[in-house]
Amino acid sequence: MLELDKVRTQLEKLKLSTAAVHLEGRLQAATQRQASYLEFLDDLLEGELTVREERNLNMRTRMARLPYRKTLEEFDFSFQPGIDQKTIRELASMAFVRQAANVVFLGPPGVGKTHLAVALGMEALAAGLSVYFIPMAKLVEDLRRAHDQRRLDTRMRQYLRPKLLILDEAGYTRLDPVAANLVFQLVNTRYERGSMILTSNKSFGEWGDLFGDAVLASAVLDRLLHHSHIVNIRGQSYRLREKVRAGVYATPPVAEPEVS
């Protein structure tokens, strides 16, 4: 027992706390199955690594500021048959992040754009990539405040750091000249350096009105879409699917957003 306590103390000093806690149990299990020393050590360290990876994932998920945790498995593709599942699964491989490409989800409110964006964010986190989620309105508010306080460069770096930046709900609020320029600066700086997922209820043809400047909107789209995957979701509200299926609610026809 003295030797066991000594090894446990050494593990704790090495900050292998999980291994220290489970040392005796792993040792007894290894003895029962007549495992080799190497097999015992592998089992002990694997348990330590598993806990560390889970802890690290939970921490990065909190830092990502996702509004909720949704997976691709939870998305009802049968309700939105227009979405190519193969395309979404390919995006989930995170190849687009390694290529510093972007993903743009277009469609009317409620069709599942944010769910898919969050689900891809979860896939990125599981792959060990840094992620940050923020609604466009909040982003603009934050950058404007930093601009007014003359600390824009410092704040902008916070949005350049994540491998994947998710901008949600672009198009719900018309941007004034200052806000439009701030968004352009962000997109321009991340261009070919980091990936973005953007969701919007506006067609690209409406972005001139959104930015209040057709030339600036064109410059933003030029950089955003140069290396991009566009998913145009056409369908009824995903949120109301159960009521629609039950026949309690009939969604009115919606205008399908045009890609260009």
CSV table of C-alpha atoms in Angstrom, one decimal, residues 4-259:
chain,number,residue,atom,x,y,z
A,4,LEU,CA,0.7,2.4,-4.2
A,5,ASP,CA,0.4,5.7,-2.2
A,6,LYS,CA,3.8,6.7,-3.4
A,7,VAL,CA,2.9,6.2,-7.1
A,8,ARG,CA,-0.4,8.0,-6.6
A,9,THR,CA,1.4,10.9,-5.1
A,10,GLN,CA,3.9,11.0,-8.0
A,11,LEU,CA,1.0,11.0,-10.5
A,12,GLU,CA,-0.6,13.9,-8.7
A,13,LYS,CA,2.7,15.8,-8.8
A,14,LEU,CA,2.8,15.2,-12.5
A,15,LYS,CA,-0.8,16.6,-12.7
A,16,LEU,CA,-2.1,13.2,-13.8
A,17,SER,CA,-5.1,13.5,-11.4
A,18,THR,CA,-7.4,11.1,-13.2
A,19,ALA,CA,-4.8,8.4,-13.4
A,20,ALA,CA,-4.1,9.0,-9.7
A,21,VAL,CA,-7.8,8.6,-8.7
A,22,HIS,CA,-8.2,5.4,-10.8
A,23,LEU,CA,-4.8,3.9,-10.2
A,24,GLU,CA,-5.9,1.2,-7.7
A,25,GLY,CA,-8.9,0.2,-9.7
A,26,ARG,CA,-6.9,0.0,-13.0
A,27,LEU,CA,-4.2,-2.0,-11.2
A,28,GLN,CA,-6.7,-4.5,-9.9
A,29,ALA,CA,-8.4,-4.9,-13.3
A,30,ALA,CA,-5.0,-5.4,-14.9
A,31,THR,CA,-4.1,-8.1,-12.3
A,32,GLN,CA,-7.3,-10.0,-12.9
A,33,ARG,CA,-6.9,-10.1,-16.7
A,34,GLN,CA,-3.1,-10.8,-16.3
A,35,ALA,CA,-2.3,-7.7,-18.4
A,36,SER,CA,1.3,-6.8,-19.1
A,37,TYR,CA,2.9,-3.8,-17.6
A,38,LEU,CA,2.7,-2.0,-20.9
A,39,GLU,CA,-1.0,-2.8,-21.3
A,40,PHE,CA,-1.7,-1.6,-17.7
A,41,LEU,CA,0.2,1.7,-18.4
A,42,ASP,CA,-1.6,2.2,-21.7
A,43,ASP,CA,-5.0,1.7,-20.0
A,44,LEU,CA,-4.1,4.1,-17.2
A,45,LEU,CA,-2.9,6.9,-19.6
A,46,GLU,CA,-5.8,6.4,-22.0
A,47,GLY,CA,-8.2,7.1,-19.2
A,48,GLU,CA,-6.3,10.3,-18.3
A,49,LEU,CA,-6.3,11.4,-21.9
A,50,THR,CA,-10.0,10.8,-22.4
A,51,VAL,CA,-10.9,13.0,-19.4
A,52,ARG,CA,-8.5,15.7,-20.6
A,53,GLU,CA,-9.9,15.7,-24.1
A,54,GLU,CA,-13.5,15.9,-22.8
A,55,ARG,CA,-12.5,18.8,-20.4
A,56,ASN,CA,-10.8,20.6,-23.3
A,57,LEU,CA,-13.8,20.1,-25.6
A,58,ASN,CA,-16.2,21.5,-22.9
A,59,MET,CA,-14.0,24.5,-22.4
A,60,ARG,CA,-13.7,25.3,-26.1
A,61,THR,CA,-17.4,24.8,-26.5
A,62,ARG,CA,-18.1,27.4,-23.8
A,63,MET,CA,-15.6,29.8,-25.4
A,64,ALA,CA,-17.3,29.3,-28.8
A,65,ARG,CA,-20.5,31.0,-27.4
A,66,LEU,CA,-22.8,28.7,-29.3
A,67,PRO,CA,-26.5,29.6,-28.6
A,68,TYR,CA,-27.3,26.0,-28.0
A,69,ARG,CA,-25.8,22.5,-28.8
A,70,LYS,CA,-27.3,21.0,-31.9
A,71,THR,CA,-25.9,18.2,-34.1
A,72,LEU,CA,-26.4,17.2,-37.7
A,73,GLU,CA,-28.1,14.0,-36.4
A,74,GLU,CA,-30.8,16.2,-34.8
A,75,PHE,CA,-31.5,18.0,-38.1
A,76,ASP,CA,-34.7,16.8,-39.8
A,77,PHE,CA,-33.5,16.5,-43.4
A,78,SER,CA,-36.8,14.9,-44.4
A,79,PHE,CA,-38.6,18.2,-43.7
A,80,GLN,CA,-36.1,20.1,-45.9
A,81,PRO,CA,-35.6,17.7,-48.8
A,82,GLY,CA,-34.0,20.4,-50.9
A,83,ILE,CA,-30.9,20.3,-48.8
A,84,ASP,CA,-28.2,18.0,-50.2
A,85,GLN,CA,-27.2,15.8,-47.2
A,86,LYS,CA,-24.0,14.8,-49.0
A,87,THR,CA,-22.9,18.4,-49.3
A,88,ILE,CA,-23.5,19.0,-45.5
A,89,ARG,CA,-21.7,15.8,-44.6
A,90,GLU,CA,-18.7,16.9,-46.7
A,91,LEU,CA,-18.7,20.2,-45.0
A,92,ALA,CA,-18.7,18.3,-41.7
A,93,SER,CA,-15.3,16.9,-42.7
A,94,MET,CA,-13.9,20.4,-42.0
A,95,ALA,CA,-12.0,20.4,-45.3
A,96,PHE,CA,-13.4,23.9,-46.0
A,97,VAL,CA,-11.8,25.2,-42.8
A,98,ARG,CA,-8.4,23.7,-43.7
A,99,GLN,CA,-8.8,25.5,-47.1
A,100,ALA,CA,-9.8,28.8,-45.4
A,101,ALA,CA,-13.1,28.7,-47.4
A,102,ASN,CA,-16.5,30.0,-46.3
A,103,VAL,CA,-20.0,28.6,-46.0
A,104,VAL,CA,-23.1,30.7,-46.6
A,105,PHE,CA,-26.6,29.5,-45.6
A,106,LEU,CA,-29.3,31.4,-47.4
A,107,GLY,CA,-33.0,31.1,-46.7
A,108,PRO,CA,-36.1,32.6,-45.1
A,109,PRO,CA,-36.5,32.6,-41.3
A,110,GLY,CA,-37.0,29.2,-39.5
A,111,VAL,CA,-35.7,26.9,-42.2
A,112,GLY,CA,-32.7,25.6,-40.1
A,113,LYS,CA,-29.8,27.8,-41.1
A,114,THR,CA,-28.6,28.5,-37.6
A,115,HIS,CA,-29.1,24.8,-36.6
A,116,LEU,CA,-26.8,23.7,-39.5
A,117,ALA,CA,-24.3,26.5,-38.7
A,118,VAL,CA,-24.2,25.4,-35.0
A,119,ALA,CA,-23.9,21.7,-35.9
A,120,LEU,CA,-20.9,22.4,-38.2
A,121,GLY,CA,-19.5,24.5,-35.3
A,122,MET,CA,-19.9,21.4,-33.1
A,123,GLU,CA,-18.1,19.3,-35.7
A,124,ALA,CA,-15.3,21.8,-35.8
A,125,LEU,CA,-14.9,21.8,-32.0
A,126,ALA,CA,-14.8,18.0,-32.0
A,127,ALA,CA,-12.0,18.2,-34.6
A,128,GLY,CA,-10.0,20.4,-32.3
A,129,LEU,CA,-10.6,23.6,-34.1
A,130,SER,CA,-11.4,26.9,-32.4
A,131,VAL,CA,-14.9,28.4,-33.1
A,132,TYR,CA,-16.7,31.6,-32.2
A,133,PHE,CA,-20.4,32.3,-32.8
A,134,ILE,CA,-22.0,35.7,-32.8
A,135,PRO,CA,-25.1,37.3,-34.3
A,136,MET,CA,-24.3,40.0,-36.9
A,137,ALA,CA,-26.1,42.7,-34.9
A,138,LYS,CA,-24.1,41.9,-31.8
A,139,LEU,CA,-20.9,41.9,-33.8
A,140,VAL,CA,-21.6,45.3,-35.3
A,141,GLU,CA,-22.4,46.7,-31.8
A,142,ASP,CA,-19.2,45.3,-30.4
A,143,LEU,CA,-17.0,46.6,-33.2
A,144,ARG,CA,-18.7,50.0,-33.1
A,145,ARG,CA,-18.0,50.3,-29.4
A,146,ALA,CA,-14.4,49.3,-29.9
A,147,HIS,CA,-14.1,51.8,-32.8
A,148,ASP,CA,-15.5,54.6,-30.6
A,149,GLN,CA,-13.1,53.7,-27.8
A,150,ARG,CA,-10.2,53.6,-30.2
A,151,ARG,CA,-9.4,50.0,-29.5
A,152,LEU,CA,-10.7,48.5,-32.8
A,153,ASP,CA,-7.4,46.8,-33.7
A,154,THR,CA,-7.4,44.9,-30.4
A,155,ARG,CA,-11.0,43.9,-30.6
A,156,MET,CA,-10.7,42.9,-34.3
A,157,ARG,CA,-8.0,40.4,-33.4
A,158,GLN,CA,-10.5,38.6,-31.1
A,159,TYR,CA,-12.5,37.9,-34.3
A,160,LEU,CA,-9.5,36.9,-36.3
A,161,ARG,CA,-8.2,34.3,-33.9
A,162,PRO,CA,-10.8,31.5,-34.3
A,163,LYS,CA,-10.3,29.1,-37.1
A,164,LEU,CA,-14.1,29.2,-37.7
A,165,LEU,CA,-16.1,32.3,-37.2
A,166,ILE,CA,-19.9,31.9,-37.4
A,167,LEU,CA,-21.9,35.1,-38.2
A,168,ASP,CA,-25.6,34.5,-37.7
A,169,GLU,CA,-28.6,36.5,-39.0
A,170,ALA,CA,-26.9,38.8,-41.5
A,171,GLY,CA,-29.6,40.9,-43.1
A,172,TYR,CA,-32.1,41.5,-40.4
A,173,THR,CA,-30.7,45.0,-39.7
A,174,ARG,CA,-29.6,47.5,-42.4
A,175,LEU,CA,-26.1,48.7,-41.7
A,176,ASP,CA,-25.1,52.4,-41.5
A,177,PRO,CA,-21.9,53.5,-43.2
A,178,VAL,CA,-19.7,53.0,-40.1
A,179,ALA,CA,-21.1,49.5,-39.4
A,180,ALA,CA,-20.9,48.5,-43.1
A,181,ASN,CA,-17.2,49.5,-43.2
A,182,LEU,CA,-16.4,47.6,-40.0
A,183,VAL,CA,-18.0,44.4,-41.4
A,184,PHE,CA,-15.9,44.9,-44.6
A,185,GLN,CA,-12.8,45.2,-42.5
A,186,LEU,CA,-13.5,42.0,-40.7
A,187,VAL,CA,-14.3,40.0,-43.9
A,188,ASN,CA,-11.3,41.5,-45.7
A,189,THR,CA,-8.9,40.7,-42.9
A,190,ARG,CA,-10.1,37.1,-42.6
A,191,TYR,CA,-10.0,36.6,-46.4
A,192,GLU,CA,-8.0,33.5,-47.2
A,193,ARG,CA,-6.8,33.4,-43.6
A,194,GLY,CA,-9.8,32.0,-41.7
A,195,SER,CA,-13.1,30.4,-42.5
A,196,MET,CA,-16.5,31.8,-41.8
A,197,ILE,CA,-20.0,30.4,-41.8
A,198,LEU,CA,-22.7,33.1,-42.4
A,199,THR,CA,-26.4,32.8,-42.3
A,200,SER,CA,-28.7,35.3,-44.0
A,201,ASN,CA,-32.3,35.7,-45.0
A,202,LYS,CA,-31.3,38.1,-47.8
A,203,SER,CA,-30.3,37.2,-51.4
A,204,PHE,CA,-26.9,38.5,-52.5
A,205,GLY,CA,-28.8,40.9,-54.8
A,206,GLU,CA,-30.2,42.6,-51.7
A,207,TRP,CA,-26.8,43.2,-50.0
A,208,GLY,CA,-26.4,46.6,-51.7
A,209,ASP,CA,-29.4,47.8,-49.8
A,210,LEU,CA,-28.3,46.0,-46.6
A,211,PHE,CA,-24.9,47.7,-46.7
A,212,GLY,CA,-26.3,51.0,-48.0
A,213,ASP,CA,-23.6,51.0,-50.6
A,214,ALA,CA,-23.6,48.7,-53.6
A,215,VAL,CA,-19.8,49.1,-54.2
A,216,LEU,CA,-19.0,48.1,-50.6
A,217,ALA,CA,-21.4,45.2,-50.7
A,218,SER,CA,-19.8,44.0,-53.9
A,219,ALA,CA,-16.4,44.2,-52.3
A,220,VAL,CA,-17.6,42.2,-49.3
A,221,LEU,CA,-19.2,39.5,-51.5
A,222,ASP,CA,-16.1,39.3,-53.7
A,223,ARG,CA,-14.0,38.2,-50.7
A,224,LEU,CA,-16.7,36.2,-49.0
A,225,LEU,CA,-17.7,34.2,-52.0
A,226,HIS,CA,-14.3,33.7,-53.7
A,227,HIS,CA,-13.7,30.4,-51.9
A,228,SER,CA,-17.2,29.4,-50.6
A,229,HIS,CA,-19.9,26.8,-50.5
A,230,ILE,CA,-23.4,28.3,-50.8
A,231,VAL,CA,-26.4,26.3,-49.4
A,232,ASN,CA,-29.7,27.8,-50.5
A,233,ILE,CA,-32.4,26.4,-48.3
A,234,ARG,CA,-35.9,26.5,-49.8
A,235,GLY,CA,-38.7,25.4,-47.7
A,236,GLN,CA,-41.1,26.2,-44.9
A,237,SER,CA,-40.3,27.0,-41.2
A,238,TYR,CA,-38.3,24.1,-39.6
A,239,ARG,CA,-39.5,25.3,-36.2
A,240,LEU,CA,-43.1,24.7,-37.1
A,241,ARG,CA,-42.6,21.3,-38.6
A,242,GLU,CA,-44.5,19.4,-36.0
A,243,LYS,CA,-47.5,21.6,-36.2
A,244,VAL,CA,-47.5,21.4,-39.9
A,245,ARG,CA,-47.3,17.6,-39.8
A,246,ALA,CA,-50.1,17.5,-37.4
A,247,GLY,CA,-52.2,19.7,-39.6
A,248,VAL,CA,-52.6,22.4,-36.9
A,249,TYR,CA,-50.7,25.0,-38.8
A,250,ALA,CA,-50.4,25.8,-42.4
A,251,THR,CA,-47.4,27.9,-43.3
A,252,PRO,CA,-47.9,30.6,-45.9
A,253,PRO,CA,-45.9,30.5,-49.1
A,254,VAL,CA,-42.5,32.2,-48.7
A,255,ALA,CA,-40.3,33.9,-51.3
A,256,GLU,CA,-37.3,31.8,-52.1
A,257,PRO,CA,-34.1,33.7,-51.8
A,258,GLU,CA,-32.1,34.0,-55.0
A,259,VAL,CA,-28.3,33.3,-54.9
